[in-house]
Short mmCIF file of C-alpha atoms and ligand atoms in Angstrom, two decimals:
data_model
loop_
_atom_site.label_atom_id
_atom_site.label_comp_id
_atom_site.label_asym_id
_atom_site.label_seq_id
_atom_site.Cartn_x
_atom_site.Cartn_y
_atom_site.Cartn_z
CA MET A 1 0.00 0.00 0.00
CA ARG A 2 1.22 3.46 -0.88
CA GLU A 3 1.39 6.05 1.84
CA THR A 4 1.67 9.84 1.88
CA THR A 5 4.28 9.83 4.66
CA LEU A 6 7.88 11.01 4.44
CA GLU A 7 8.97 7.62 5.76
CA TYR A 8 7.42 5.96 2.75
CA ALA A 9 9.32 8.29 0.38
CA LYS A 10 12.54 7.46 2.17
CA LYS A 11 11.85 3.76 1.85
CA LEU A 12 11.39 4.17 -1.91
CA ASP A 13 14.77 5.90 -2.08
CA GLU A 14 16.47 3.14 -0.13
CA ASN A 15 15.17 0.58 -2.60
CA ASP A 16 16.15 2.63 -5.64
CA ALA A 17 18.84 0.89 -7.73
CA LEU A 18 19.99 4.23 -9.20
CA ASN A 19 20.32 6.13 -5.92
CA SER A 20 24.11 6.32 -6.10
CA TYR A 21 24.01 8.63 -9.15
CA ARG A 22 22.63 11.63 -7.28
CA GLY A 23 26.00 12.08 -5.57
CA GLU A 24 27.61 12.48 -9.00
CA PHE A 25 25.67 15.66 -9.74
CA TYR A 26 26.05 19.19 -8.47
CA MET A 27 22.89 19.63 -6.43
CA GLN A 28 22.42 23.00 -4.71
CA PRO A 29 21.88 22.32 -1.01
CA GLY A 30 18.37 23.28 0.05
CA THR A 31 17.10 23.46 -3.53
CA ILE A 32 14.86 20.92 -5.23
CA TYR A 33 15.47 20.90 -8.97
CA MET A 34 12.43 19.82 -11.00
CA ASP A 35 13.50 21.33 -14.31
CA GLY A 36 15.85 18.72 -15.76
CA ASN A 37 13.68 18.51 -18.87
CA SER A 38 14.60 22.11 -19.72
CA LEU A 39 18.23 22.06 -18.65
CA GLY A 40 19.77 18.96 -17.10
CA LEU A 41 22.18 19.48 -14.18
CA LEU A 42 25.95 19.33 -14.32
CA SER A 43 27.55 16.06 -13.28
CA LYS A 44 31.11 15.68 -12.05
CA ARG A 45 31.86 13.41 -14.99
CA ALA A 46 30.59 15.97 -17.51
CA GLU A 47 32.67 18.65 -15.81
CA GLN A 48 35.70 16.37 -15.96
CA SER A 49 35.33 15.61 -19.65
CA LEU A 50 35.08 19.33 -20.37
CA LEU A 51 38.21 19.98 -18.31
CA THR A 52 40.02 17.16 -20.09
CA THR A 53 39.17 18.80 -23.40
CA LEU A 54 40.42 22.18 -22.20
CA ASP A 55 43.58 20.44 -21.10
CA SER A 56 44.09 19.04 -24.62
CA TRP A 57 43.85 22.56 -25.97
CA LYS A 58 46.30 23.75 -23.32
CA LYS A 59 48.79 20.95 -24.04
CA TYR A 60 48.50 20.27 -27.73
CA GLY A 61 47.24 23.46 -29.38
CA ILE A 62 46.43 22.61 -33.00
CA ASP A 63 47.52 19.01 -32.48
CA GLY A 64 44.48 18.47 -30.25
CA TRP A 65 42.71 17.59 -33.51
CA THR A 66 44.60 14.31 -33.57
CA GLN A 67 45.94 13.89 -30.02
CA GLY A 68 44.66 13.70 -26.48
CA GLU A 69 41.99 11.50 -24.95
CA HIS A 70 39.33 12.39 -27.51
CA PRO A 71 40.99 13.81 -30.64
CA TRP A 72 38.75 16.61 -31.93
CA PHE A 73 38.75 15.41 -35.53
CA TYR A 74 36.81 12.32 -34.44
CA PHE A 75 34.97 13.95 -31.53
CA SER A 76 31.48 13.98 -33.09
CA GLU A 77 31.80 10.42 -34.36
CA ALA A 78 32.98 9.14 -30.96
CA LEU A 79 29.99 10.77 -29.26
CA SER A 80 27.61 9.44 -31.90
CA LYS A 81 28.67 5.91 -31.05
CA MET A 82 27.80 6.52 -27.39
CA CYS A 83 24.49 8.15 -28.24
CA ALA A 84 23.25 5.67 -30.85
CA PRO A 85 21.87 3.09 -28.36
CA LEU A 86 19.69 5.81 -26.80
CA VAL A 87 17.79 6.19 -30.06
CA GLY A 88 17.96 2.53 -31.10
CA ALA A 89 20.18 3.11 -34.10
CA SER A 90 23.55 1.98 -35.39
CA GLU A 91 26.47 4.36 -35.01
CA GLU A 92 26.59 5.13 -38.76
CA GLU A 93 23.07 6.55 -38.53
CA VAL A 94 23.78 9.10 -35.81
CA ILE A 95 25.84 12.26 -35.70
CA ILE A 96 26.31 14.68 -32.82
CA THR A 97 26.24 18.09 -34.43
CA GLY A 98 24.47 21.42 -34.66
CA SER A 99 21.44 22.40 -32.59
CA THR A 100 17.90 21.10 -32.63
CA THR A 101 16.68 23.82 -34.92
CA THR A 102 19.64 23.84 -37.32
CA ASN A 103 19.44 20.04 -37.48
CA LEU A 104 15.80 20.25 -38.51
CA HIS A 105 16.83 22.76 -41.19
CA GLN A 106 19.47 20.32 -42.38
CA LEU A 107 17.01 17.42 -42.55
CA ILE A 108 14.35 19.39 -44.41
CA ALA A 109 16.95 20.80 -46.80
CA SER A 110 18.23 17.27 -47.43
CA PHE A 111 15.04 15.25 -47.64
CA TYR A 112 12.11 17.49 -48.45
CA HIS A 113 11.73 17.23 -52.22
CA PRO A 114 8.31 18.56 -53.20
CA LYS A 115 7.15 16.91 -56.38
CA GLY A 116 3.89 17.17 -58.33
CA LYS A 117 1.06 17.06 -55.88
CA ARG A 118 3.23 16.09 -52.90
CA THR A 119 4.39 19.41 -51.55
CA LYS A 120 3.17 19.67 -47.99
CA ILE A 121 4.88 19.27 -44.64
CA LEU A 122 2.68 17.84 -41.91
CA ALA A 123 3.29 18.91 -38.30
CA ASP A 124 1.09 19.61 -35.29
CA GLU A 125 -0.19 22.71 -33.59
CA LEU A 126 1.33 21.73 -30.23
CA ASN A 127 4.88 21.40 -31.51
CA PHE A 128 7.65 23.59 -30.17
CA PRO A 129 7.46 26.89 -32.10
CA SER A 130 11.07 26.79 -33.27
CA ASP A 131 10.27 23.66 -35.29
CA LEU A 132 7.33 25.40 -36.93
CA TYR A 133 9.44 28.50 -37.67
CA ALA A 134 12.05 26.29 -39.35
CA ILE A 135 9.42 24.51 -41.46
CA ARG A 136 7.84 27.81 -42.49
CA SER A 137 11.16 29.30 -43.56
CA GLN A 138 12.13 26.17 -45.52
CA LEU A 139 8.82 26.30 -47.37
CA ALA A 140 9.46 29.98 -48.13
CA LEU A 141 12.70 28.98 -49.90
CA TYR A 142 10.50 27.16 -52.42
CA GLY A 143 8.18 30.16 -52.65
CA TYR A 144 5.48 28.28 -50.72
CA GLU A 145 3.18 29.91 -48.19
CA ALA A 146 2.85 28.01 -44.92
CA THR A 147 -0.89 28.67 -45.00
CA ASP A 148 -1.27 26.16 -47.80
CA HIS A 149 1.86 24.01 -47.52
CA MET A 150 2.20 23.46 -43.79
CA LYS A 151 -0.55 21.25 -42.47
CA LEU A 152 -1.01 21.26 -38.69
CA VAL A 153 -2.81 18.48 -36.85
CA GLU A 154 -5.07 19.97 -34.22
CA SER A 155 -5.34 18.84 -30.62
CA ARG A 156 -8.76 17.87 -29.31
CA ASP A 157 -8.09 18.86 -25.72
CA GLY A 158 -5.36 21.48 -26.10
CA HIS A 159 -2.76 19.18 -24.50
CA THR A 160 -2.48 15.94 -26.41
CA LEU A 161 -2.65 14.63 -29.96
CA ASP A 162 -4.68 11.71 -31.17
CA GLU A 163 -2.64 9.34 -33.38
CA ALA A 164 -5.81 8.66 -35.38
CA ASP A 165 -6.09 12.37 -36.23
CA ILE A 166 -2.45 12.43 -37.33
CA ILE A 167 -2.92 9.37 -39.53
CA GLN A 168 -6.02 10.88 -41.06
CA ALA A 169 -3.99 13.96 -41.97
CA MET A 170 -1.48 11.81 -43.93
CA THR A 171 -3.00 12.61 -47.30
CA ASP A 172 -1.29 12.15 -50.65
CA ASP A 173 -0.27 15.81 -50.86
CA VAL A 174 2.09 15.35 -47.87
CA ALA A 175 5.81 14.88 -48.61
CA LEU A 176 7.24 14.96 -45.10
CA ILE A 177 5.99 14.65 -41.50
CA VAL A 178 7.70 16.34 -38.53
CA LEU A 179 6.39 15.46 -35.08
CA PRO A 180 7.69 15.40 -31.52
CA GLY A 181 8.51 12.05 -29.87
CA VAL A 182 7.33 13.49 -26.56
CA LEU A 183 5.26 16.68 -26.50
CA TYR A 184 7.12 19.42 -24.65
CA ARG A 185 4.15 20.64 -22.65
CA SER A 186 1.94 17.67 -21.79
CA GLY A 187 4.73 15.10 -21.94
CA GLN A 188 2.61 12.84 -24.14
CA ILE A 189 4.61 10.13 -25.94
CA LEU A 190 3.48 9.73 -29.52
CA ASN A 191 3.38 6.17 -30.81
CA MET A 192 6.31 6.56 -33.18
CA LYS A 193 6.08 2.97 -34.40
CA VAL A 194 2.43 3.18 -35.43
CA LEU A 195 2.85 6.63 -36.99
CA THR A 196 5.89 5.49 -38.98
CA GLU A 197 4.05 2.46 -40.34
CA ALA A 198 1.10 4.61 -41.34
CA ALA A 199 3.32 7.24 -42.99
CA HIS A 200 5.15 4.61 -45.01
CA GLU A 201 1.92 3.01 -46.14
CA LYS A 202 1.04 6.39 -47.64
CA GLY A 203 4.52 6.88 -49.13
CA ILE A 204 5.43 9.75 -46.77
CA LEU A 205 8.76 10.29 -44.99
CA ILE A 206 8.60 10.80 -41.23
CA CYS A 207 10.88 12.68 -38.87
CA PHE A 208 10.74 13.00 -35.06
CA ASP A 209 11.97 15.72 -32.73
CA LEU A 210 13.38 13.81 -29.74
CA CYS A 211 14.26 16.79 -27.50
CA HIS A 212 12.00 15.65 -24.70
CA SER A 213 12.29 11.93 -25.22
CA ILE A 214 16.01 11.27 -25.55
CA GLY A 215 17.55 10.15 -22.27
CA SER A 216 14.10 9.80 -20.78
CA VAL A 217 12.33 7.09 -22.76
CA GLN A 218 13.56 4.24 -24.97
CA HIS A 219 13.60 4.51 -28.75
CA GLU A 220 13.91 1.84 -31.43
CA LEU A 221 14.19 4.13 -34.45
CA ASP A 222 15.73 1.43 -36.64
CA GLU A 223 13.25 -1.22 -35.72
CA TRP A 224 10.36 1.21 -36.22
CA GLY A 225 11.83 2.29 -39.56
CA VAL A 226 11.77 6.01 -38.68
CA ASP A 227 13.34 8.00 -41.53
CA PHE A 228 14.97 10.86 -39.59
CA ALA A 229 15.22 12.35 -36.13
CA PHE A 230 16.91 15.28 -34.42
CA TRP A 231 17.35 16.43 -30.83
CA CYS A 232 19.20 18.54 -28.29
CA ASN A 233 21.49 17.08 -25.65
CA TYR A 234 21.02 19.65 -22.88
CA LYS A 235 17.69 18.43 -21.47
CA HIS A 236 17.55 14.86 -20.16
CA LEU A 237 21.09 14.17 -21.42
CA ASN A 238 22.71 16.83 -19.21
CA GLY A 239 25.18 18.08 -21.84
CA GLY A 240 25.08 21.68 -20.58
CA PRO A 241 23.52 24.93 -21.85
CA GLY A 242 23.63 25.07 -25.64
CA SER A 243 25.22 21.63 -25.84
CA THR A 244 25.64 20.23 -29.34
CA GLY A 245 22.56 18.44 -30.73
CA GLY A 246 22.05 15.24 -32.71
CA ILE A 247 20.76 13.85 -36.00
CA TYR A 248 19.64 10.36 -36.95
CA VAL A 249 19.24 9.33 -40.58
CA ASN A 250 17.99 5.82 -41.36
CA HIS A 251 20.60 3.76 -43.24
CA GLN A 252 18.29 3.59 -46.28
CA HIS A 253 18.76 7.32 -46.79
CA LEU A 254 22.51 7.49 -46.25
CA GLY A 255 24.92 8.16 -49.09
CA GLN A 256 23.10 11.15 -50.60
CA ASN A 257 24.41 14.69 -50.77
CA PRO A 258 23.41 16.78 -47.75
CA GLY A 259 21.06 19.70 -48.39
CA LEU A 260 23.33 22.04 -46.45
CA ALA A 261 26.90 21.08 -47.20
CA GLY A 262 30.13 21.99 -45.48
CA TRP A 263 33.61 20.52 -45.21
CA PHE A 264 32.98 18.66 -41.93
CA GLY A 265 30.38 16.59 -43.76
CA SER A 266 33.19 15.16 -45.88
CA ASP A 267 34.44 11.62 -45.92
CA LYS A 268 37.08 11.83 -43.18
CA GLU A 269 39.79 10.27 -45.35
CA LYS A 270 39.24 12.92 -48.01
CA GLN A 271 38.43 16.04 -45.99
CA PHE A 272 42.00 17.25 -45.89
CA ASP A 273 42.49 16.80 -49.63
CA LEU A 274 40.68 20.15 -49.57
CA ALA A 275 39.28 19.41 -53.00
CA ALA A 276 36.89 21.86 -54.64
CA GLN A 277 34.35 19.05 -55.00
CA MET A 278 33.06 17.57 -51.74
CA THR A 279 33.00 13.82 -51.13
CA PRO A 280 30.33 13.39 -48.46
CA ALA A 281 30.83 10.94 -45.60
CA PRO A 282 29.11 7.60 -46.27
CA ASP A 283 27.35 7.80 -42.89
CA ALA A 284 25.30 10.39 -40.97
CA GLY A 285 28.53 12.36 -40.55
CA ALA A 286 27.63 13.88 -43.94
CA TYR A 287 25.07 16.10 -42.20
CA GLN A 288 27.69 18.03 -40.28
CA ILE A 289 28.45 21.44 -41.70
CA GLY A 290 31.44 23.30 -40.26
CA THR A 291 33.95 22.74 -37.47
CA PRO A 292 32.22 21.05 -34.52
CA ASN A 293 31.58 23.04 -31.33
CA ILE A 294 34.11 21.02 -29.39
CA LEU A 295 33.65 22.70 -26.02
CA SER A 296 29.87 22.45 -26.21
CA ALA A 297 30.05 18.75 -26.99
CA ALA A 298 32.81 17.84 -24.51
CA PRO A 299 30.59 17.43 -21.40
CA LEU A 300 28.67 14.72 -23.28
CA PHE A 301 31.53 12.24 -22.93
CA GLY A 302 31.11 12.24 -19.17
CA SER A 303 27.37 12.47 -19.25
CA LEU A 304 26.69 9.77 -21.84
CA GLU A 305 28.99 7.43 -19.94
CA MET A 306 26.49 7.52 -17.08
CA PHE A 307 23.65 6.62 -19.45
CA GLU A 308 25.68 3.71 -20.82
CA GLU A 309 26.38 2.54 -17.31
CA ALA A 310 22.94 2.96 -15.73
CA GLY A 311 21.09 1.84 -18.87
CA ILE A 312 18.06 3.56 -20.36
CA ASP A 313 15.74 0.74 -19.22
CA ALA A 314 16.57 1.32 -15.55
CA ILE A 315 16.33 5.08 -16.05
CA ARG A 316 12.92 4.83 -17.67
CA ASP A 317 11.74 2.43 -15.00
CA LYS A 318 12.67 4.84 -12.20
CA SER A 319 11.29 7.83 -14.11
CA LEU A 320 7.90 6.14 -14.37
CA LYS A 321 7.94 5.38 -10.65
CA LEU A 322 8.81 8.98 -9.83
CA THR A 323 6.06 10.51 -11.98
CA ASP A 324 3.56 7.90 -10.80
CA TYR A 325 4.39 8.71 -7.18
CA MET A 326 4.18 12.44 -7.89
CA MET A 327 0.70 12.11 -9.43
CA TYR A 328 -0.42 10.01 -6.48
CA LEU A 329 0.75 12.65 -3.98
CA ILE A 330 -0.80 15.48 -6.02
CA GLU A 331 -4.14 13.72 -5.99
CA GLU A 332 -3.95 12.91 -2.28
CA GLU A 333 -2.55 16.21 -1.03
CA LEU A 334 -3.68 18.87 -3.49
CA CYS A 335 -7.24 17.80 -4.18
CA ASP A 336 -8.64 21.03 -2.69
CA TYR A 337 -6.68 23.39 -4.92
CA SER A 338 -8.00 23.06 -8.50
CA PHE A 339 -4.96 21.51 -10.14
CA THR A 340 -5.51 19.39 -13.22
CA ILE A 341 -3.01 16.72 -14.17
CA ALA A 342 -2.90 17.24 -17.93
CA ASN A 343 -0.26 14.69 -18.94
CA PRO A 344 -1.40 11.26 -20.09
CA ARG A 345 -1.62 8.74 -17.24
CA GLU A 346 -0.83 5.51 -19.08
CA GLU A 347 2.79 4.43 -18.88
CA GLU A 348 3.18 3.96 -22.63
CA ARG A 349 1.90 7.50 -23.28
CA ARG A 350 3.59 9.34 -20.39
CA GLY A 351 7.03 10.91 -20.81
CA GLY A 352 9.43 12.13 -18.14
CA HIS A 353 7.47 14.97 -16.55
CA VAL A 354 4.18 15.80 -14.90
CA PHE A 355 2.15 18.64 -16.42
CA LEU A 356 -0.14 20.51 -14.07
CA VAL A 357 -2.64 23.07 -15.23
CA HIS A 358 -3.80 25.85 -12.90
CA GLU A 359 -5.20 29.34 -13.54
CA GLU A 360 -2.61 30.84 -11.22
CA ALA A 361 0.28 28.80 -12.64
CA ALA A 362 2.63 31.75 -13.29
CA ARG A 363 2.58 33.01 -9.73
CA ILE A 364 2.50 29.55 -8.21
CA CYS A 365 5.78 28.91 -10.04
CA LYS A 366 7.24 32.14 -8.65
CA ALA A 367 6.21 31.09 -5.14
CA LEU A 368 7.76 27.65 -5.69
CA LYS A 369 11.04 29.29 -6.67
CA GLU A 370 10.92 31.46 -3.56
CA HIS A 371 10.65 28.20 -1.62
CA HIS A 372 13.66 26.81 -3.52
CA VAL A 373 11.72 24.42 -5.73
CA ILE A 374 12.63 24.92 -9.41
CA PRO A 375 9.63 24.19 -11.64
CA ASP A 376 9.08 25.16 -15.26
CA PHE A 377 6.25 27.51 -16.18
CA ARG A 378 4.69 27.18 -19.63
CA SER A 379 2.39 29.99 -20.69
CA PRO A 380 -0.47 30.51 -20.15
CA ASN A 381 -1.29 28.12 -17.30
CA GLY A 382 1.07 25.13 -17.22
CA ILE A 383 3.53 23.90 -14.58
CA ARG A 384 5.99 21.23 -15.66
CA LEU A 385 7.62 19.18 -12.92
CA ALA A 386 10.33 16.78 -14.00
CA PRO A 387 11.68 14.41 -11.37
CA VAL A 388 14.78 13.10 -13.14
CA ALA A 389 15.83 9.49 -12.60
CA LEU A 390 19.59 10.07 -12.29
CA TYR A 391 19.48 12.80 -9.68
CA ASN A 392 16.05 13.31 -8.13
CA THR A 393 14.77 11.30 -5.21
CA PHE A 394 11.32 10.22 -4.08
CA GLU A 395 11.94 12.50 -1.13
CA ASP A 396 12.40 15.43 -3.58
CA VAL A 397 8.99 14.57 -4.99
CA TRP A 398 7.47 14.38 -1.52
CA ASN A 399 8.98 17.75 -0.53
CA THR A 400 7.84 19.40 -3.77
CA VAL A 401 4.24 18.39 -3.20
CA GLN A 402 4.38 19.43 0.48
CA ILE A 403 5.75 22.86 -0.45
CA LEU A 404 3.13 23.23 -3.16
CA LYS A 405 0.46 22.38 -0.64
CA GLU A 406 1.77 24.95 1.81
CA ILE A 407 1.85 27.65 -0.89
CA MET A 408 -1.76 26.91 -1.79
CA LYS A 409 -2.95 26.63 1.79
CA GLU A 410 -1.29 29.87 2.91
CA GLY A 411 -2.04 31.60 -0.39
CA THR A 412 1.54 32.93 -0.52
CA TYR A 413 1.48 32.83 -4.35
CA LYS A 414 -0.89 35.82 -4.27
CA ARG A 415 2.04 38.08 -3.40
CA PHE A 416 3.34 37.64 -6.96
CA GLU A 417 2.00 38.88 -10.26
CA ASN A 418 0.37 36.17 -12.37
CA LYS A 419 2.60 36.95 -15.35
CA ARG A 420 5.54 35.17 -16.90
CA ASP A 421 9.12 36.49 -16.68
CA VAL A 422 11.25 37.00 -19.81
CA ILE A 423 12.39 33.38 -19.64
CA ALA A 424 9.74 30.92 -18.62
C1 PLP B 501 14.13 22.38 -26.44
C2 PLP B 501 13.47 22.18 -27.73
C3 PLP B 501 13.97 22.81 -28.88
C4 PLP B 501 15.11 23.77 -28.77
O1 PLP B 501 15.77 23.98 -29.96
P1 PLP B 501 17.25 24.59 -29.95
O2 PLP B 501 17.60 24.71 -31.38
O3 PLP B 501 18.13 23.65 -29.17
O4 PLP B 501 17.18 25.91 -29.27
C5 PLP B 501 13.35 22.52 -30.09
N1 PLP B 501 12.30 21.66 -30.15
C6 PLP B 501 11.78 21.09 -29.04
C7 PLP B 501 10.62 20.17 -29.13
C8 PLP B 501 12.36 21.33 -27.81
O5 PLP B 501 11.86 20.78 -26.71
#
């Protein structure tokens, strides 16, 4: 039987197989961090791999490209190998490069080939705006207006998408589909396998934005036959602010010229021939453009090592337990305060965070911060709480709900304006 007591939370922590990892992260004493789905925390291993990289620069200068623990010329490829299991791909299909948004630009530029009647890009109205901006601007390069070439699947409840609605929108004028793996607000997991099968039946290519799913839930992109994917590494993967992103291209699509070419997309044996004609890499490395952002990628060596070690299955298992426990406490303790849990409840549809809706969300978040709980406000009325498997405890979850209860009971949130700050 579950209990709402602190003792029960502590017992869950004692029985947690991943509880040793918390000590590897920089946790601010007295602060409960519930925002690891926006920016993951720094681990000692990530710090160390960054320092090691700085040391290579210090020691080797230009020769750091070929010397040191992780020679920079092969940096992206070495990280891709570590990252590939997290998306269920082979190392040739993955490259650590760019940012989420530039990677989407690269994929559209490479694989969106409007022909005849098939000219549209299908996305959804709940997707992260940057993705929609990228799609719109790519369409504009063809002289297409988004109003008639970008098709957006609508949400029925404002929080989630119905796979049936998405499949229905896969008409024969659609060339490419871009959808999130996990929705950034409600944390809904889309059924990527079913959507990919449906897209392929209709002869449409499909691409997923994995920003909120990578490092949090398992992926089998190869097995599902997903065509392309892209993501950032600074959320659940703890690569640091602005950390280098990632691209996956299914092996069936490898070997073509990239839409946006640059010398780091070259075959590594030929790159330094410095020929006027580019020979693209035979693998996903071809989608790199210029010199990699070495210092922004360096923390990933330390961070990804922890994912390799702990295993994504154990991480997902604990994440589900944490969010399940959080929802239980919210229902038991906050039932008098008009919160709605707006994320899907079922395990196969629930990502790594809990999404609460409340009219006073903006100022409740400010009050939480004043009480040293770091939530994530999403305009106009959403509170995201992400208990992260590698560094949050069941006790963190218990404390968060207790503090939330106190804020509501005392009405201390009323001292703040119900308006978002510049960054929310
Ligand atoms: C975080 C996030 C982004 C951010 O894109 P950047 O190019 O890294 O700034 C894009 N899409 C989604 C779904 C995200 O969650």
